[in-house]
PDB file of C-alpha atoms in Angstrom:
ATOM      1  CA  MET A   1     -15.567  -4.363  -0.101  1.00 96.00           C
ATOM      2  CA  HIS A   2     -13.005  -3.388  -2.729  1.00 98.00           C
ATOM      3  CA  LEU A   3     -14.309  -1.655  -5.853  1.00 98.00           C
ATOM      4  CA  VAL A   4     -12.446  -0.917  -9.103  1.00 98.00           C
ATOM      5  CA  THR A   5     -13.016   0.828 -12.392  1.00 98.00           C
ATOM      6  CA  TYR A   6     -11.685  -1.256 -15.271  1.00 98.00           C
ATOM      7  CA  ARG A   7     -11.486  -1.143 -19.033  1.00 97.00           C
ATOM      8  CA  THR A   8     -14.080  -2.996 -21.081  1.00 94.00           C
ATOM      9  CA  PRO A   9     -14.647  -3.254 -24.849  1.00 92.00           C
ATOM     10  CA  GLY A  10     -17.348  -0.623 -24.515  1.00 88.00           C
ATOM     11  CA  GLY A  11     -15.310   1.772 -22.363  1.00 94.00           C
ATOM     12  CA  SER A  12     -15.243   1.142 -18.627  1.00 97.00           C
ATOM     13  CA  SER A  13     -17.204  -0.615 -15.891  1.00 97.00           C
ATOM     14  CA  VAL A  14     -17.209  -0.832 -12.102  1.00 98.00           C
ATOM     15  CA  GLY A  15     -16.342  -4.144 -10.497  1.00 97.00           C
ATOM     16  CA  VAL A  16     -16.048  -5.805  -7.120  1.00 97.00           C
ATOM     17  CA  VAL A  17     -12.736  -7.478  -6.321  1.00 97.00           C
ATOM     18  CA  GLU A  18     -13.151 -10.851  -4.636  1.00 94.00           C
ATOM     19  CA  GLY A  19      -9.947 -12.767  -4.195  1.00 92.00           C
ATOM     20  CA  ALA A  20      -8.226 -12.995  -7.570  1.00 95.00           C
ATOM     21  CA  SER A  21     -11.368 -12.114  -9.521  1.00 95.00           C
ATOM     22  CA  VAL A  22     -13.357  -9.085 -10.623  1.00 97.00           C
ATOM     23  CA  LEU A  23     -17.144  -9.173 -10.936  1.00 96.00           C
ATOM     24  CA  ARG A  24     -19.059  -6.428 -12.728  1.00 96.00           C
ATOM     25  CA  VAL A  25     -21.429  -4.570 -10.415  1.00 97.00           C
ATOM     26  CA  ALA A  26     -24.077  -4.105 -13.098  1.00 95.00           C
ATOM     27  CA  ASP A  27     -24.092  -7.881 -13.759  1.00 94.00           C
ATOM     28  CA  LEU A  28     -24.415  -8.739 -10.088  1.00 95.00           C
ATOM     29  CA  VAL A  29     -27.208  -6.205  -9.553  1.00 95.00           C
ATOM     30  CA  PRO A  30     -29.179  -5.569 -12.760  1.00 94.00           C
ATOM     31  CA  GLY A  31     -29.959  -1.882 -13.108  1.00 95.00           C
ATOM     32  CA  ALA A  32     -27.100  -0.808 -10.859  1.00 97.00           C
ATOM     33  CA  PRO A  33     -24.923   2.115 -12.010  1.00 97.00           C
ATOM     34  CA  ASP A  34     -21.907   1.220 -14.129  1.00 96.00           C
ATOM     35  CA  ASP A  35     -19.808   4.262 -13.166  1.00 97.00           C
ATOM     36  CA  MET A  36     -18.051   4.752  -9.846  1.00 98.00           C
ATOM     37  CA  ILE A  37     -19.701   8.021  -8.855  1.00 98.00           C
ATOM     38  CA  GLY A  38     -23.093   6.415  -9.511  1.00 98.00           C
ATOM     39  CA  VAL A  39     -22.137   3.435  -7.347  1.00 98.00           C
ATOM     40  CA  ILE A  40     -20.948   5.776  -4.592  1.00 98.00           C
ATOM     41  CA  GLU A  41     -24.163   7.797  -4.735  1.00 98.00           C
ATOM     42  CA  ALA A  42     -26.183   4.573  -4.406  1.00 97.00           C
ATOM     43  CA  GLY A  43     -24.532   4.117  -1.017  1.00 97.00           C
ATOM     44  CA  GLU A  44     -25.045   1.369   1.529  1.00 96.00           C
ATOM     45  CA  PRO A  45     -28.240  -0.082   0.021  1.00 96.00           C
ATOM     46  CA  LEU A  46     -26.334  -1.059  -3.127  1.00 97.00           C
ATOM     47  CA  LEU A  47     -23.398  -2.395  -1.084  1.00 97.00           C
ATOM     48  CA  ALA A  48     -25.764  -4.593   0.935  1.00 96.00           C
ATOM     49  CA  THR A  49     -27.329  -5.949  -2.267  1.00 96.00           C
ATOM     50  CA  LEU A  50     -23.869  -6.586  -3.726  1.00 96.00           C
ATOM     51  CA  ARG A  51     -22.790  -8.556  -0.655  1.00 94.00           C
ATOM     52  CA  ALA A  52     -25.788 -10.822  -1.027  1.00 93.00           C
ATOM     53  CA  ALA A  53     -25.290 -11.197  -4.780  1.00 94.00           C
ATOM     54  CA  LEU A  54     -21.624 -12.167  -4.401  1.00 92.00           C
ATOM     55  CA  ALA A  55     -22.574 -15.197  -2.346  1.00 88.00           C
ATOM     56  CA  SER A  56     -24.437 -16.726  -5.285  1.00 88.00           C
ATOM     57  CA  ALA A  57     -22.480 -15.306  -8.231  1.00 88.00           C
ATOM     58  CA  PRO A  58     -21.840 -17.923 -10.939  1.00 84.00           C
ATOM     59  CA  ALA A  59     -18.284 -18.772 -11.936  1.00 79.00           C
ATOM     60  CA  GLY A  60     -18.897 -17.237 -15.358  1.00 81.00           C
ATOM     61  CA  ALA A  61     -19.393 -13.815 -13.765  1.00 86.00           C
ATOM     62  CA  ARG A  62     -15.746 -13.718 -12.684  1.00 93.00           C
ATOM     63  CA  GLN A  63     -12.783 -12.501 -14.692  1.00 93.00           C
ATOM     64  CA  PRO A  64      -9.151 -12.743 -13.563  1.00 96.00           C
ATOM     65  CA  LEU A  65      -7.952  -9.640 -11.758  1.00 96.00           C
ATOM     66  CA  ALA A  66      -4.407 -10.197 -13.046  1.00 95.00           C
ATOM     67  CA  SER A  67      -5.506  -9.731 -16.668  1.00 95.00           C
ATOM     68  CA  THR A  68      -7.889  -6.825 -16.007  1.00 97.00           C
ATOM     69  CA  GLU A  69      -6.748  -3.336 -16.971  1.00 98.00           C
ATOM     70  CA  LEU A  70      -7.555  -1.128 -14.009  1.00 98.00           C
ATOM     71  CA  LEU A  71      -8.296   2.559 -14.476  1.00 98.00           C
ATOM     72  CA  CYS A  72      -8.332   5.339 -11.899  1.00 98.00           C
ATOM     73  CA  PRO A  73     -11.134   4.300  -9.517  1.00 98.00           C
ATOM     74  CA  ILE A  74     -12.860   7.645 -10.122  1.00 98.00           C
ATOM     75  CA  PRO A  75     -11.685   8.663 -13.607  1.00 94.00           C
ATOM     76  CA  GLN A  76     -12.800  12.305 -13.285  1.00 94.00           C
ATOM     77  CA  PRO A  77     -13.207  13.332  -9.638  1.00 97.00           C
ATOM     78  CA  GLY A  78     -15.088  16.572  -9.093  1.00 96.00           C
ATOM     79  CA  LYS A  79     -12.330  17.715  -6.737  1.00 98.00           C
ATOM     80  CA  ILE A  80      -8.855  16.423  -5.889  1.00 98.00           C
ATOM     81  CA  ILE A  81      -7.912  18.043  -2.585  1.00 98.00           C
ATOM     82  CA  CYS A  82      -4.535  17.407  -0.951  1.00 97.00           C
ATOM     83  CA  LEU A  83      -2.955  18.124   2.422  1.00 96.00           C
ATOM     84  CA  GLY A  84       0.680  19.028   2.900  1.00 92.00           C
ATOM     85  CA  LEU A  85       2.752  18.507   6.051  1.00 88.00           C
ATOM     86  CA  ASN A  86       0.069  16.336   7.675  1.00 94.00           C
ATOM     87  CA  TYR A  87       2.465  13.880   9.325  1.00 91.00           C
ATOM     88  CA  ALA A  88       4.422  15.331  12.210  1.00 81.00           C
ATOM     89  CA  LEU A  89       7.716  13.623  11.361  1.00 77.00           C
ATOM     90  CA  HIS A  90       7.447  14.610   7.681  1.00 79.00           C
ATOM     91  CA  ALA A  91       7.001  18.266   8.652  1.00 74.00           C
ATOM     92  CA  LYS A  92      10.090  18.063  10.845  1.00 79.00           C
ATOM     93  CA  GLU A  93      12.289  16.318   8.256  1.00 78.00           C
ATOM     94  CA  GLY A  94      11.757  19.253   5.906  1.00 74.00           C
ATOM     95  CA  GLY A  95      12.492  21.849   8.585  1.00 78.00           C
ATOM     96  CA  ASN A  96       8.849  22.912   8.842  1.00 77.00           C
ATOM     97  CA  ALA A  97       6.754  23.549  11.917  1.00 81.00           C
ATOM     98  CA  VAL A  98       3.898  21.139  12.593  1.00 82.00           C
ATOM     99  CA  PRO A  99       0.913  23.114  11.232  1.00 85.00           C
ATOM    100  CA  ASP A 100      -2.014  24.260  13.341  1.00 93.00           C
ATOM    101  CA  TYR A 101      -4.224  24.383  10.215  1.00 96.00           C
ATOM    102  CA  PRO A 102      -4.028  22.089   7.169  1.00 94.00           C
ATOM    103  CA  ALA A 103      -1.932  23.133   4.175  1.00 93.00           C
ATOM    104  CA  PHE A 104      -4.631  22.471   1.575  1.00 95.00           C
ATOM    105  CA  PHE A 105      -3.915  22.513  -2.157  1.00 96.00           C
ATOM    106  CA  ILE A 106      -5.672  21.265  -5.292  1.00 97.00           C
ATOM    107  CA  ARG A 107      -4.622  18.838  -8.016  1.00 97.00           C
ATOM    108  CA  ALA A 108      -5.943  18.816 -11.575  1.00 97.00           C
ATOM    109  CA  ASN A 109      -7.480  15.772 -13.250  1.00 97.00           C
ATOM    110  CA  SER A 110      -4.781  15.969 -15.937  1.00 97.00           C
ATOM    111  CA  SER A 111      -2.217  14.891 -13.344  1.00 98.00           C
ATOM    112  CA  LEU A 112      -3.962  11.567 -12.632  1.00 98.00           C
ATOM    113  CA  VAL A 113      -2.357   8.229 -13.512  1.00 98.00           C
ATOM    114  CA  ALA A 114      -4.055   4.822 -13.527  1.00 98.00           C
ATOM    115  CA  PRO A 115      -2.717   1.845 -11.571  1.00 98.00           C
ATOM    116  CA  GLY A 116       0.166   0.292 -13.466  1.00 98.00           C
ATOM    117  CA  ALA A 117       0.449   3.199 -15.909  1.00 98.00           C
ATOM    118  CA  PRO A 118       3.681   5.194 -16.056  1.00 98.00           C
ATOM    119  CA  VAL A 119       4.493   8.202 -13.938  1.00 98.00           C
ATOM    120  CA  VAL A 120       6.052  10.764 -16.263  1.00 98.00           C
ATOM    121  CA  ARG A 121       9.251  12.560 -15.277  1.00 98.00           C
ATOM    122  CA  PRO A 122       8.952  15.934 -17.024  1.00 97.00           C
ATOM    123  CA  ARG A 123      11.485  17.217 -19.507  1.00 97.00           C
ATOM    124  CA  VAL A 124      12.242  20.299 -17.377  1.00 97.00           C
ATOM    125  CA  SER A 125      13.241  18.595 -14.114  1.00 97.00           C
ATOM    126  CA  ASP A 126      15.081  15.627 -12.645  1.00 97.00           C
ATOM    127  CA  LYS A 127      13.728  16.158  -9.120  1.00 98.00           C
ATOM    128  CA  LEU A 128      10.783  13.767  -9.154  1.00 98.00           C
ATOM    129  CA  ASP A 129       9.796  12.638  -5.654  1.00 98.00           C
ATOM    130  CA  TYR A 130       7.344  10.068  -4.257  1.00 98.00           C
ATOM    131  CA  GLU A 131       4.709  10.583  -1.541  1.00 98.00           C
ATOM    132  CA  CYS A 132       2.409   7.778  -0.389  1.00 98.00           C
ATOM    133  CA  GLU A 133      -0.980   9.044   0.799  1.00 98.00           C
ATOM    134  CA  LEU A 134      -4.142   7.589   2.293  1.00 98.00           C
ATOM    135  CA  THR A 135      -6.955   9.185   0.306  1.00 98.00           C
ATOM    136  CA  ILE A 136     -10.524   9.810   1.441  1.00 98.00           C
ATOM    137  CA  VAL A 137     -13.411   9.170  -0.968  1.00 98.00           C
ATOM    138  CA  ILE A 138     -16.440  11.307  -0.178  1.00 98.00           C
ATOM    139  CA  GLY A 139     -19.743   9.457  -0.277  1.00 98.00           C
ATOM    140  CA  LYS A 140     -22.372  11.977   0.784  1.00 98.00           C
ATOM    141  CA  ARG A 141     -22.815  15.635  -0.111  1.00 98.00           C
ATOM    142  CA  GLY A 142     -22.171  18.082   2.699  1.00 98.00           C
ATOM    143  CA  ARG A 143     -21.223  21.599   3.719  1.00 98.00           C
ATOM    144  CA  ASP A 144     -20.254  22.750   7.236  1.00 98.00           C
ATOM    145  CA  ILE A 145     -20.130  19.148   8.387  1.00 98.00           C
ATOM    146  CA  PRO A 146     -19.669  18.741  12.169  1.00 98.00           C
ATOM    147  CA  GLU A 147     -16.574  16.732  13.027  1.00 98.00           C
ATOM    148  CA  ASP A 148     -18.601  14.156  14.945  1.00 98.00           C
ATOM    149  CA  GLN A 149     -20.651  13.475  11.798  1.00 98.00           C
ATOM    150  CA  ALA A 150     -17.833  13.682   9.267  1.00 98.00           C
ATOM    151  CA  LEU A 151     -17.161   9.944   8.966  1.00 98.00           C
ATOM    152  CA  THR A 152     -20.752   9.399   7.800  1.00 98.00           C
ATOM    153  CA  HIS A 153     -19.779  11.404   4.694  1.00 98.00           C
ATOM    154  CA  VAL A 154     -16.834   9.083   3.916  1.00 98.00           C
ATOM    155  CA  TYR A 155     -17.613   6.291   1.450  1.00 98.00           C
ATOM    156  CA  GLY A 156     -14.191   4.719   1.604  1.00 98.00           C
ATOM    157  CA  TYR A 157     -10.499   5.118   0.935  1.00 98.00           C
ATOM    158  CA  THR A 158      -8.023   4.720  -1.886  1.00 98.00           C
ATOM    159  CA  LEU A 159      -4.314   5.489  -2.411  1.00 98.00           C
ATOM    160  CA  LEU A 160      -2.651   8.418  -4.135  1.00 98.00           C
ATOM    161  CA  ASN A 161       1.046   8.826  -4.855  1.00 98.00           C
ATOM    162  CA  ASP A 162       1.438  12.610  -4.654  1.00 98.00           C
ATOM    163  CA  VAL A 163       4.466  12.635  -6.959  1.00 98.00           C
ATOM    164  CA  SER A 164       6.100  16.053  -6.691  1.00 98.00           C
ATOM    165  CA  VAL A 165       8.459  17.957  -8.970  1.00 97.00           C
ATOM    166  CA  ARG A 166      10.435  19.458  -6.134  1.00 97.00           C
ATOM    167  CA  ASP A 167      12.288  22.313  -7.850  1.00 96.00           C
ATOM    168  CA  TYR A 168       9.021  23.600  -9.350  1.00 97.00           C
ATOM    169  CA  GLN A 169       7.278  23.165  -6.003  1.00 95.00           C
ATOM    170  CA  ARG A 170       9.886  25.492  -4.455  1.00 93.00           C
ATOM    171  CA  LYS A 171       9.760  28.179  -7.133  1.00 94.00           C
ATOM    172  CA  THR A 172       7.035  30.053  -5.210  1.00 92.00           C
ATOM    173  CA  THR A 173       5.326  29.829  -1.837  1.00 89.00           C
ATOM    174  CA  GLN A 174       2.375  28.188  -3.626  1.00 89.00           C
ATOM    175  CA  TRP A 175       2.891  24.493  -4.401  1.00 91.00           C
ATOM    176  CA  SER A 176       0.579  24.151  -7.402  1.00 94.00           C
ATOM    177  CA  ALA A 177       3.275  24.076 -10.101  1.00 95.00           C
ATOM    178  CA  GLY A 178       5.210  21.214  -8.537  1.00 96.00           C
ATOM    179  CA  LYS A 179       2.067  19.224  -7.825  1.00 97.00           C
ATOM    180  CA  ASN A 180       0.281  19.391 -11.178  1.00 97.00           C
ATOM    181  CA  PHE A 181       2.566  18.159 -13.949  1.00 98.00           C
ATOM    182  CA  ASP A 182       0.726  15.813 -16.294  1.00 97.00           C
ATOM    183  CA  GLY A 183       1.008  12.164 -15.358  1.00 97.00           C
ATOM    184  CA  THR A 184       2.259  12.592 -11.787  1.00 98.00           C
ATOM    185  CA  ALA A 185      -0.576  11.419  -9.521  1.00 98.00           C
ATOM    186  CA  PRO A 186      -1.225   7.662  -9.536  1.00 98.00           C
ATOM    187  CA  VAL A 187      -4.526   6.761  -7.851  1.00 98.00           C
ATOM    188  CA  GLY A 188      -5.965   3.371  -6.909  1.00 98.00           C
ATOM    189  CA  PRO A 189      -5.929   0.489  -7.401  1.00 98.00           C
ATOM    190  CA  VAL A 190      -9.189   0.067  -5.441  1.00 98.00           C
ATOM    191  CA  ILE A 191     -11.647   1.930  -3.273  1.00 98.00           C
ATOM    192  CA  ALA A 192     -11.922   0.088   0.036  1.00 98.00           C
ATOM    193  CA  THR A 193     -15.316   0.856   1.544  1.00 98.00           C
ATOM    194  CA  ALA A 194     -15.189   2.449   4.981  1.00 98.00           C
ATOM    195  CA  ASP A 195     -16.719  -0.586   6.700  1.00 96.00           C
ATOM    196  CA  ASP A 196     -13.631  -2.609   5.699  1.00 95.00           C
ATOM    197  CA  LEU A 197     -11.276  -0.423   7.752  1.00 98.00           C
ATOM    198  CA  PRO A 198     -11.003   1.003  11.278  1.00 97.00           C
ATOM    199  CA  PRO A 199     -12.989   4.210  11.888  1.00 97.00           C
ATOM    200  CA  GLY A 200     -11.208   7.062  10.131  1.00 98.00           C
ATOM    201  CA  ALA A 201      -8.699   4.543   8.719  1.00 98.00           C
ATOM    202  CA  ASP A 202      -6.661   5.174  11.873  1.00 97.00           C
ATOM    203  CA  GLY A 203      -3.683   3.048  12.855  1.00 97.00           C
ATOM    204  CA  LEU A 204      -2.952   1.600   9.407  1.00 98.00           C
ATOM    205  CA  GLY A 205       0.561   0.975   8.139  1.00 98.00           C
ATOM    206  CA  ILE A 206       1.543   3.214   5.231  1.00 98.00           C
ATOM    207  CA  ARG A 207       4.705   2.827   3.158  1.00 98.00           C
ATOM    208  CA  THR A 208       6.537   3.460  -0.112  1.00 98.00           C
ATOM    209  CA  ARG A 209       8.971   1.165  -1.878  1.00 98.00           C
ATOM    210  CA  LEU A 210      11.246   2.331  -4.677  1.00 98.00           C
ATOM    211  CA  ASN A 211      12.646  -0.550  -6.723  1.00 98.00           C
ATOM    212  CA  GLY A 212      11.785  -2.825  -3.794  1.00 98.00           C
ATOM    213  CA  GLN A 213      13.562  -0.720  -1.154  1.00 98.00           C
ATOM    214  CA  VAL A 214      11.386   0.636   1.654  1.00 98.00           C
ATOM    215  CA  MET A 215      11.627   4.445   1.630  1.00 98.00           C
ATOM    216  CA  GLN A 216       8.648   5.443   3.791  1.00 97.00           C
ATOM    217  CA  ASP A 217       7.267   3.297   6.599  1.00 97.00           C
ATOM    218  CA  SER A 218       4.830   4.837   9.034  1.00 96.00           C
ATOM    219  CA  ASP A 219       1.311   4.642  10.440  1.00 95.00           C
ATOM    220  CA  THR A 220      -1.751   6.782   9.776  1.00 97.00           C
ATOM    221  CA  SER A 221      -1.955   7.518  13.513  1.00 94.00           C
ATOM    222  CA  ASP A 222       0.908  10.030  12.937  1.00 93.00           C
ATOM    223  CA  MET A 223      -1.440  12.273  10.941  1.00 95.00           C
ATOM    224  CA  VAL A 224      -1.774  15.725  12.481  1.00 96.00           C
ATOM    225  CA  PHE A 225      -5.301  16.216  11.122  1.00 97.00           C
ATOM    226  CA  LYS A 226      -7.269  12.981  11.245  1.00 97.00           C
ATOM    227  CA  VAL A 227      -9.861  12.031   8.647  1.00 98.00           C
ATOM    228  CA  ALA A 228     -12.903  13.411  10.484  1.00 98.00           C
ATOM    229  CA  ARG A 229     -11.184  16.704  11.274  1.00 98.00           C
ATOM    230  CA  THR A 230      -9.959  17.042   7.687  1.00 98.00           C
ATOM    231  CA  VAL A 231     -13.424  16.505   6.227  1.00 98.00           C
ATOM    232  CA  ALA A 232     -14.997  18.947   8.672  1.00 98.00           C
ATOM    233  CA  LEU A 233     -12.433  21.675   7.986  1.00 98.00           C
ATOM    234  CA  MET A 234     -12.609  21.331   4.202  1.00 98.00           C
ATOM    235  CA  SER A 235     -16.411  21.438   4.316  1.00 98.00           C
ATOM    236  CA  GLU A 236     -16.189  24.853   5.984  1.00 98.00           C
ATOM    237  CA  ILE A 237     -14.694  26.078   2.700  1.00 98.00           C
ATOM    238  CA  MET A 238     -16.585  24.209   0.003  1.00 98.00           C
ATOM    239  CA  THR A 239     -19.370  21.709  -0.556  1.00 98.00           C
ATOM    240  CA  LEU A 240     -18.074  18.162  -0.708  1.00 98.00           C
ATOM    241  CA  ASN A 241     -19.774  15.888  -3.239  1.00 98.00           C
ATOM    242  CA  PRO A 242     -19.828  12.133  -3.830  1.00 98.00           C
ATOM    243  CA  GLY A 243     -16.667  11.100  -5.640  1.00 98.00           C
ATOM    244  CA  ASP A 244     -14.528  13.997  -4.407  1.00 98.00           C
ATOM    245  CA  ILE A 245     -11.195  12.750  -3.069  1.00 98.00           C
ATOM    246  CA  ILE A 246      -8.943  14.138  -0.334  1.00 98.00           C
ATOM    247  CA  ALA A 247      -5.321  12.961  -0.108  1.00 98.00           C
ATOM    248  CA  THR A 248      -4.265  13.196   3.520  1.00 98.00           C
ATOM    249  CA  GLY A 249      -0.535  13.872   3.303  1.00 96.00           C
ATOM    250  CA  THR A 250       2.609  11.769   3.379  1.00 96.00           C
ATOM    251  CA  PRO A 251       4.829  10.431   6.170  1.00 95.00           C
ATOM    252  CA  SER A 252       8.559  10.981   6.617  1.00 93.00           C
ATOM    253  CA  GLY A 253      11.135   9.409   4.315  1.00 94.00           C
ATOM    254  CA  VAL A 254      10.560  11.418   1.131  1.00 96.00           C
ATOM    255  CA  GLY A 255      13.390  11.613  -1.363  1.00 96.00           C
ATOM    256  CA  TYR A 256      14.293  15.304  -1.118  1.00 95.00           C
ATOM    257  CA  ALA A 257      14.969  15.062   2.639  1.00 93.00           C
ATOM    258  CA  ARG A 258      17.415  12.166   2.330  1.00 95.00           C
ATOM    259  CA  LYS A 259      21.167  12.629   2.417  1.00 95.00           C
ATOM    260  CA  PRO A 260      21.974  12.439  -0.412  1.00 96.00           C
ATOM    261  CA  PRO A 261      18.549  13.145  -1.948  1.00 97.00           C
ATOM    262  CA  VAL A 262      16.847  10.337  -3.870  1.00 98.00           C
ATOM    263  CA  PHE A 263      14.753  11.235  -6.909  1.00 98.00           C
ATOM    264  CA  MET A 264      12.926   8.941  -9.302  1.00 98.00           C
ATOM    265  CA  LYS A 265      14.170   8.294 -12.832  1.00 98.00           C
ATOM    266  CA  GLN A 266      13.221   6.343 -15.926  1.00 97.00           C
ATOM    267  CA  GLY A 267      13.176   2.609 -15.252  1.00 98.00           C
ATOM    268  CA  ASP A 268      12.252   2.920 -11.579  1.00 98.00           C
ATOM    269  CA  VAL A 269       9.181   1.229 -10.131  1.00 98.00           C
ATOM    270  CA  VAL A 270       7.410   2.937  -7.247  1.00 98.00           C
ATOM    271  CA  GLU A 271       4.902   1.240  -4.960  1.00 98.00           C
ATOM    272  CA  VAL A 272       2.740   2.887  -2.321  1.00 98.00           C
ATOM    273  CA  GLU A 273       0.763   0.805   0.138  1.00 98.00           C
ATOM    274  CA  VAL A 274      -1.713   1.192   2.973  1.00 98.00           C
ATOM    275  CA  ASP A 275      -2.737  -1.840   5.006  1.00 98.00           C
ATOM    276  CA  GLY A 276      -6.247  -3.028   4.202  1.00 97.00           C
ATOM    277  CA  ILE A 277      -6.376  -1.163   0.878  1.00 98.00           C
ATOM    278  CA  GLY A 278      -3.592  -2.593  -1.238  1.00 97.00           C
ATOM    279  CA  ILE A 279      -0.575  -1.668  -3.327  1.00 98.00           C
ATOM    280  CA  LEU A 280      -0.456   0.973  -6.055  1.00 98.00           C
ATOM    281  CA  ARG A 281       2.453   0.168  -8.383  1.00 98.00           C
ATOM    282  CA  ASN A 282       3.706   2.352 -11.250  1.00 98.00           C
ATOM    283  CA  PRO A 283       6.790   2.488 -13.468  1.00 98.00           C
ATOM    284  CA  VAL A 284       8.564   5.772 -14.125  1.00 98.00           C
ATOM    285  CA  ILE A 285       9.395   7.024 -17.613  1.00 98.00           C
ATOM    286  CA  ASP A 286      10.861  10.209 -19.044  1.00 96.00           C
ATOM    287  CA  ALA A 287       8.546  12.520 -20.966  1.00 93.00           C
ATOM    288  CA  GLY A 288       8.484  11.438 -24.598  1.00 82.00           C
ATOM    289  CA  ALA A 289       9.596   7.884 -23.833  1.00 78.00           C
ATOM    290  CA  SER A 290       7.403   4.838 -24.326  1.00 70.00           C
ATOM    291  CA  ALA A 291       6.414   2.677 -21.375  1.00 62.00           C
TER     292      ALA A 291
END
């Protein structure tokens, strides 16, 4: 099942995507939560009820997906955790060793960008790079989660474009500056529930296109730390809560490693894609420009 958060006259609602339509969860199941974290916390019982309700949903319950303004699936995640150098070939293209422990870092909510909204190239840099990433959505609270139980804590998956300001990323050994400029982390467009994908989302094609040209083209099986291992290791450090998201790193083909380097600029359109989840498409604008 694919779930979205979308704009409504009263603010936002959670919907189910079925074909070219969106159906509001709270209309399909009266009394259901109308926010994504609430839907996630309701878990499989709500998903089962939704599946049954979809089969008999009236035509009037549907609205066209094409004319629906999608928001970040989880507008304010409790945590946005990211992994660096988690694809073996990406580590090598940057001259880095394949890590024996994940390079974890944190993103701020102020960096998030909705599907279709502009990525902002900051005034202070022209080295704006793309990074397509499969992103875990936590569904069940846990700490010190055993690896063999970790997938039971995964609600589903979304996409994150871990857009990086490369010169600021390199200013220190810590990556936070280059990873947290406002408006540099598109997320979405949907959350694909875990039952829609192979266990651990393994073996899925993952790619980036810049202005229609394929720049990254890989497979999630190249991840050094798989989904279950990632969840288990992060839960050694902190409690994971429903709605937390973990971006699992990017494959080879990033802009800074190309010869000559390729960086994004105003007028570009960047798309990141993972098979079975969808395409996250965003234009690029300069800070201070209008979309």
